[in-house]
mmCIF file of C-alpha atoms and ligand atoms in Angstrom:
data_model
loop_
_atom_site.group_PDB
_atom_site.id
_atom_site.type_symbol
_atom_site.label_atom_id
_atom_site.label_comp_id
_atom_site.label_asym_id
_atom_site.label_seq_id
_atom_site.Cartn_x
_atom_site.Cartn_y
_atom_site.Cartn_z
ATOM 1 C CA MET A 1 -265.009 87.252 -111.456
ATOM 2 C CA ALA A 2 -264.441 84.557 -114.317
ATOM 3 C CA GLU A 3 -265.078 85.572 -117.830
ATOM 4 C CA ASN A 4 -268.431 84.452 -119.009
ATOM 5 C CA HIS A 5 -268.566 83.273 -122.579
ATOM 6 C CA THR A 6 -271.915 81.491 -122.224
ATOM 7 C CA GLN A 7 -274.402 84.269 -122.791
ATOM 8 C CA ILE A 8 -276.154 83.083 -119.769
ATOM 9 C CA PRO A 9 -276.722 85.860 -117.199
ATOM 10 C CA ILE A 10 -275.079 84.152 -114.308
ATOM 11 C CA ARG A 11 -273.489 85.958 -111.428
ATOM 12 C CA PHE A 12 -271.193 84.302 -108.937
ATOM 13 C CA ALA A 13 -270.877 85.308 -105.219
ATOM 14 C CA SER A 14 -269.793 83.745 -101.896
ATOM 15 C CA ALA A 15 -272.830 82.153 -100.334
ATOM 16 C CA LYS A 16 -274.457 83.958 -97.339
ATOM 17 C CA PRO A 17 -275.458 82.016 -94.214
ATOM 18 C CA GLU A 18 -279.030 82.236 -95.181
ATOM 19 C CA ASP A 19 -278.293 80.286 -98.461
ATOM 20 C CA ARG A 20 -277.544 77.119 -96.605
ATOM 21 C CA ALA A 21 -280.826 75.263 -97.286
ATOM 22 C CA LYS A 22 -281.009 76.157 -100.912
ATOM 23 C CA VAL A 23 -277.216 75.265 -101.440
ATOM 24 C CA THR A 24 -277.400 71.881 -99.596
ATOM 25 C CA GLU A 25 -280.675 71.195 -101.507
ATOM 26 C CA LEU A 26 -278.704 71.685 -104.773
ATOM 27 C CA TRP A 27 -275.889 69.507 -103.653
ATOM 28 C CA ASP A 28 -278.480 66.856 -102.844
ATOM 29 C CA ILE A 29 -280.170 67.175 -106.255
ATOM 30 C CA CYS A 30 -276.818 66.876 -107.801
ATOM 31 C CA GLY A 31 -276.259 63.502 -106.029
ATOM 32 C CA LEU A 32 -273.297 64.745 -103.931
ATOM 33 C CA THR A 33 -274.610 64.377 -100.371
ATOM 34 C CA ARG A 34 -273.908 61.237 -98.402
ATOM 35 C CA PRO A 35 -275.318 60.037 -95.052
ATOM 36 C CA TRP A 36 -271.791 60.069 -93.467
ATOM 37 C CA ASN A 37 -271.188 63.885 -94.348
ATOM 38 C CA ASP A 38 -273.161 66.528 -92.757
ATOM 39 C CA ALA A 39 -273.681 68.924 -95.633
ATOM 40 C CA ASN A 40 -275.157 71.653 -93.492
ATOM 41 C CA ALA A 41 -272.150 71.483 -91.164
ATOM 42 C CA ASP A 42 -269.727 71.487 -94.223
ATOM 43 C CA PHE A 43 -271.535 74.631 -95.496
ATOM 44 C CA GLU A 44 -271.322 76.442 -92.120
ATOM 45 C CA PHE A 45 -267.555 75.342 -91.476
ATOM 46 C CA ALA A 46 -266.615 76.672 -94.871
ATOM 47 C CA LEU A 47 -268.210 80.083 -94.322
ATOM 48 C CA ALA A 48 -266.780 80.255 -90.806
ATOM 49 C CA GLY A 49 -263.104 80.934 -91.709
ATOM 50 C CA PRO A 50 -261.050 82.896 -94.317
ATOM 51 C CA ALA A 51 -259.377 79.805 -95.849
ATOM 52 C CA SER A 52 -262.656 78.537 -97.386
ATOM 53 C CA THR A 53 -266.044 79.557 -98.876
ATOM 54 C CA VAL A 54 -268.964 78.213 -100.745
ATOM 55 C CA LEU A 55 -269.571 79.794 -104.125
ATOM 56 C CA VAL A 56 -272.896 80.124 -105.677
ATOM 57 C CA GLY A 57 -273.852 80.943 -109.206
ATOM 58 C CA LEU A 58 -277.239 82.823 -109.544
ATOM 59 C CA ILE A 59 -279.589 83.194 -112.428
ATOM 60 C CA ASP A 60 -282.370 85.631 -111.716
ATOM 61 C CA GLY A 61 -281.645 85.243 -107.948
ATOM 62 C CA ASN A 62 -281.875 81.433 -108.136
ATOM 63 C CA ILE A 63 -278.927 79.318 -107.094
ATOM 64 C CA VAL A 64 -278.157 77.008 -109.951
ATOM 65 C CA ALA A 65 -274.441 76.219 -109.464
ATOM 66 C CA SER A 66 -272.169 75.880 -106.436
ATOM 67 C CA ALA A 67 -268.904 74.682 -105.119
ATOM 68 C CA MET A 68 -267.269 74.642 -101.770
ATOM 69 C CA VAL A 69 -263.528 75.650 -102.098
ATOM 70 C CA GLY A 70 -260.757 76.126 -99.605
ATOM 71 C CA HIS A 71 -257.029 75.742 -98.961
ATOM 72 C CA ASP A 72 -254.783 74.285 -96.254
ATOM 73 C CA GLY A 73 -251.903 76.717 -96.683
ATOM 74 C CA HIS A 74 -250.348 74.566 -99.303
ATOM 75 C CA ARG A 75 -253.025 73.389 -101.872
ATOM 76 C CA GLY A 76 -256.554 74.235 -102.643
ATOM 77 C CA GLY A 77 -259.329 71.835 -102.671
ATOM 78 C CA ILE A 78 -262.782 71.737 -104.019
ATOM 79 C CA TYR A 79 -265.918 69.782 -103.171
ATOM 80 C CA TYR A 80 -269.755 69.783 -103.979
ATOM 81 C CA VAL A 81 -269.068 71.011 -107.499
ATOM 82 C CA SER A 82 -272.633 71.245 -108.796
ATOM 83 C CA VAL A 83 -274.740 72.581 -111.594
ATOM 84 C CA HIS A 84 -278.579 72.145 -111.409
ATOM 85 C CA PRO A 85 -279.615 69.344 -113.878
ATOM 86 C CA SER A 86 -281.705 71.858 -115.831
ATOM 87 C CA CYS A 87 -278.672 74.043 -116.529
ATOM 88 C CA ARG A 88 -275.974 71.677 -117.529
ATOM 89 C CA GLU A 89 -273.903 71.401 -120.746
ATOM 90 C CA LYS A 90 -273.981 75.139 -121.146
ATOM 91 C CA GLY A 91 -270.659 75.925 -119.765
ATOM 92 C CA LEU A 92 -271.711 76.821 -116.108
ATOM 93 C CA GLY A 93 -269.667 73.905 -114.634
ATOM 94 C CA ALA A 94 -266.515 75.305 -116.269
ATOM 95 C CA LEU A 95 -267.529 78.849 -114.977
ATOM 96 C CA VAL A 96 -267.933 77.612 -111.385
ATOM 97 C CA MET A 97 -264.540 75.844 -111.458
ATOM 98 C CA ARG A 98 -262.859 79.006 -112.946
ATOM 99 C CA GLU A 99 -264.468 81.087 -110.184
ATOM 100 C CA ALA A 100 -263.142 78.735 -107.584
ATOM 101 C CA GLU A 101 -259.711 78.794 -109.241
ATOM 102 C CA GLN A 102 -259.723 82.565 -109.062
ATOM 103 C CA TRP A 103 -260.801 82.563 -105.503
ATOM 104 C CA LEU A 104 -257.691 80.459 -104.613
ATOM 105 C CA GLN A 105 -255.388 82.498 -106.982
ATOM 106 C CA ALA A 106 -256.301 85.656 -105.220
ATOM 107 C CA LEU A 107 -254.976 83.950 -101.991
ATOM 108 C CA GLY A 108 -251.722 82.902 -103.668
ATOM 109 C CA VAL A 109 -252.683 79.219 -103.757
ATOM 110 C CA PRO A 110 -250.610 77.602 -106.537
ATOM 111 C CA LYS A 111 -252.602 74.200 -107.196
ATOM 112 C CA MET A 112 -256.008 72.905 -106.921
ATOM 113 C CA ASN A 113 -256.623 69.204 -106.077
ATOM 114 C CA LEU A 114 -259.757 67.449 -106.245
ATOM 115 C CA ILE A 115 -261.250 64.010 -105.711
ATOM 116 C CA VAL A 116 -263.682 62.104 -107.933
ATOM 117 C CA ARG A 117 -265.587 59.442 -106.005
ATOM 118 C CA SER A 118 -265.340 55.996 -107.566
ATOM 119 C CA GLY A 119 -268.506 55.397 -109.447
ATOM 120 C CA ASN A 120 -268.535 59.044 -110.735
ATOM 121 C CA ASP A 121 -265.806 58.496 -113.229
ATOM 122 C CA LYS A 122 -267.951 60.099 -115.966
ATOM 123 C CA VAL A 123 -267.034 63.486 -114.571
ATOM 124 C CA VAL A 124 -263.383 62.942 -115.243
ATOM 125 C CA GLY A 125 -263.996 64.070 -118.892
ATOM 126 C CA PHE A 126 -265.498 67.329 -117.624
ATOM 127 C CA TYR A 127 -262.394 68.048 -115.525
ATOM 128 C CA GLU A 128 -259.993 67.160 -118.247
ATOM 129 C CA SER A 129 -261.795 69.466 -120.590
ATOM 130 C CA ILE A 130 -260.893 72.385 -118.287
ATOM 131 C CA GLY A 131 -257.256 71.501 -117.769
ATOM 132 C CA TYR A 132 -257.216 68.943 -114.935
ATOM 133 C CA GLN A 133 -255.124 65.755 -115.185
ATOM 134 C CA VAL A 134 -255.457 62.512 -113.452
ATOM 135 C CA GLU A 135 -252.326 62.128 -111.293
ATOM 136 C CA PRO A 136 -250.644 58.988 -110.276
ATOM 137 C CA ASN A 137 -251.050 59.406 -106.602
ATOM 138 C CA THR A 138 -252.785 57.150 -103.985
ATOM 139 C CA GLN A 139 -255.387 59.134 -101.875
ATOM 140 C CA MET A 140 -255.605 57.924 -98.240
ATOM 141 C CA GLY A 141 -257.882 59.009 -95.419
ATOM 142 C CA LYS A 142 -258.830 58.465 -91.810
ATOM 143 C CA ARG A 143 -261.824 59.746 -89.910
ATOM 144 C CA LEU A 144 -260.945 61.875 -87.024
ATOM 145 C CA ASP A 145 -264.538 62.138 -85.579
ATOM 146 C CA GLY A 146 -264.982 58.649 -84.518
ATOM 147 C CA ASP A 147 -267.566 57.838 -87.199
HETATM 148 C C1 COA B 201 -270.072 67.920 -113.402
HETATM 149 C C2 COA B 201 -270.976 69.101 -113.655
HETATM 150 C C3 COA B 201 -270.679 70.160 -112.557
HETATM 151 C C4 COA B 201 -270.641 69.721 -115.037
HETATM 152 O O1 COA B 201 -271.397 70.941 -115.185
HETATM 153 P P1 COA B 201 -271.926 71.399 -116.736
HETATM 154 O O2 COA B 201 -272.406 72.802 -116.471
HETATM 155 O O3 COA B 201 -272.694 70.461 -117.319
HETATM 156 O O4 COA B 201 -270.350 71.429 -117.367
HETATM 157 P P2 COA B 201 -270.008 72.456 -118.660
HETATM 158 O O5 COA B 201 -271.098 72.589 -119.509
HETATM 159 O O6 COA B 201 -269.305 73.612 -118.097
HETATM 160 O O7 COA B 201 -268.970 71.416 -119.323
HETATM 161 C C5 COA B 201 -267.614 71.892 -119.667
HETATM 162 C C6 COA B 201 -266.952 70.998 -120.514
HETATM 163 O O8 COA B 201 -266.899 69.627 -119.901
HETATM 164 C C7 COA B 201 -267.628 68.728 -120.831
HETATM 165 N N1 COA B 201 -268.369 67.813 -119.972
HETATM 166 C C8 COA B 201 -269.436 68.053 -119.105
HETATM 167 N N2 COA B 201 -269.743 66.929 -118.472
HETATM 168 C C9 COA B 201 -268.971 65.909 -118.975
HETATM 169 C C10 COA B 201 -268.917 64.569 -118.703
HETATM 170 N N3 COA B 201 -269.708 64.008 -117.880
HETATM 171 N N4 COA B 201 -268.038 63.860 -119.447
HETATM 172 C C11 COA B 201 -267.201 64.449 -120.366
HETATM 173 N N5 COA B 201 -267.206 65.802 -120.654
HETATM 174 C C12 COA B 201 -268.055 66.532 -120.010
HETATM 175 C C13 COA B 201 -268.535 69.542 -121.617
HETATM 176 O O9 COA B 201 -268.719 68.837 -122.740
HETATM 177 C C14 COA B 201 -267.690 70.832 -121.830
HETATM 178 O O10 COA B 201 -266.680 70.635 -122.767
HETATM 179 P P3 COA B 201 -266.589 71.627 -123.970
HETATM 180 O O11 COA B 201 -266.163 72.993 -123.385
HETATM 181 O O12 COA B 201 -265.321 71.038 -124.716
HETATM 182 O O13 COA B 201 -267.809 71.594 -124.658
HETATM 183 C C15 COA B 201 -272.525 68.707 -113.604
HETATM 184 O O14 COA B 201 -272.593 67.755 -114.604
HETATM 185 C C16 COA B 201 -272.952 68.205 -112.322
HETATM 186 O O15 COA B 201 -273.312 68.966 -111.428
HETATM 187 N N6 COA B 201 -272.888 66.907 -112.121
HETATM 188 C C17 COA B 201 -273.306 66.295 -110.782
HETATM 189 C C18 COA B 201 -272.445 66.534 -109.634
HETATM 190 C C19 COA B 201 -271.033 66.027 -109.799
HETATM 191 O O16 COA B 201 -270.787 64.922 -110.227
HETATM 192 N N7 COA B 201 -270.069 66.891 -109.596
HETATM 193 C C20 COA B 201 -268.591 66.565 -109.571
HETATM 194 C C21 COA B 201 -268.125 66.005 -108.321
HETATM 195 S S1 COA B 201 -266.432 65.372 -108.433
#
């Protein structure tokens, strides 16, 4: 578990199947859900295999932070990085990222990649403050589900 310097009594764990509604509600509140992505299916897919998970940060049993993390055998990736608006700027975002990094490190994954959506550039400063760098790559994608 990541070292917690925040004095906030937060505990991290992998989400349980029954956490789905609360976790996806947090992702929604944090502005991370999109009509073309099925957040419920993402949650279930991440919990279904050993190469991915959904992490949750709990204060007094309430889910206040989350991230979906996984790897493809080469690199790690992270999605739905979220801290409830009432708990921001207290170090919890950095903690959930550290937790995800440690989850990947335990599996021997050497690098984390992440995508910041255009229009959400303000979070680049957050990631830079915890050691991430903007890399000179072009990201490309293609839908495989016909959508
Ligand atoms: C991004 C998010 C997870 C950050 O959570 P947080 O708990 O407020 O972040 P922290 O308090 O751990 O901040 C860690 C560091 O990043 C800095 N930081 C946080 N948000 C920042 C921002 N928007 N711009 C620049 N720096 C920022 C903090 O000042 C802090 O730096 P410090 O340690 O030098 O003081 C949270 O704002 C959030 O849920 N946003 C909405 C969802 C989102 O956009 N997620 C990212 C998708 S790519």
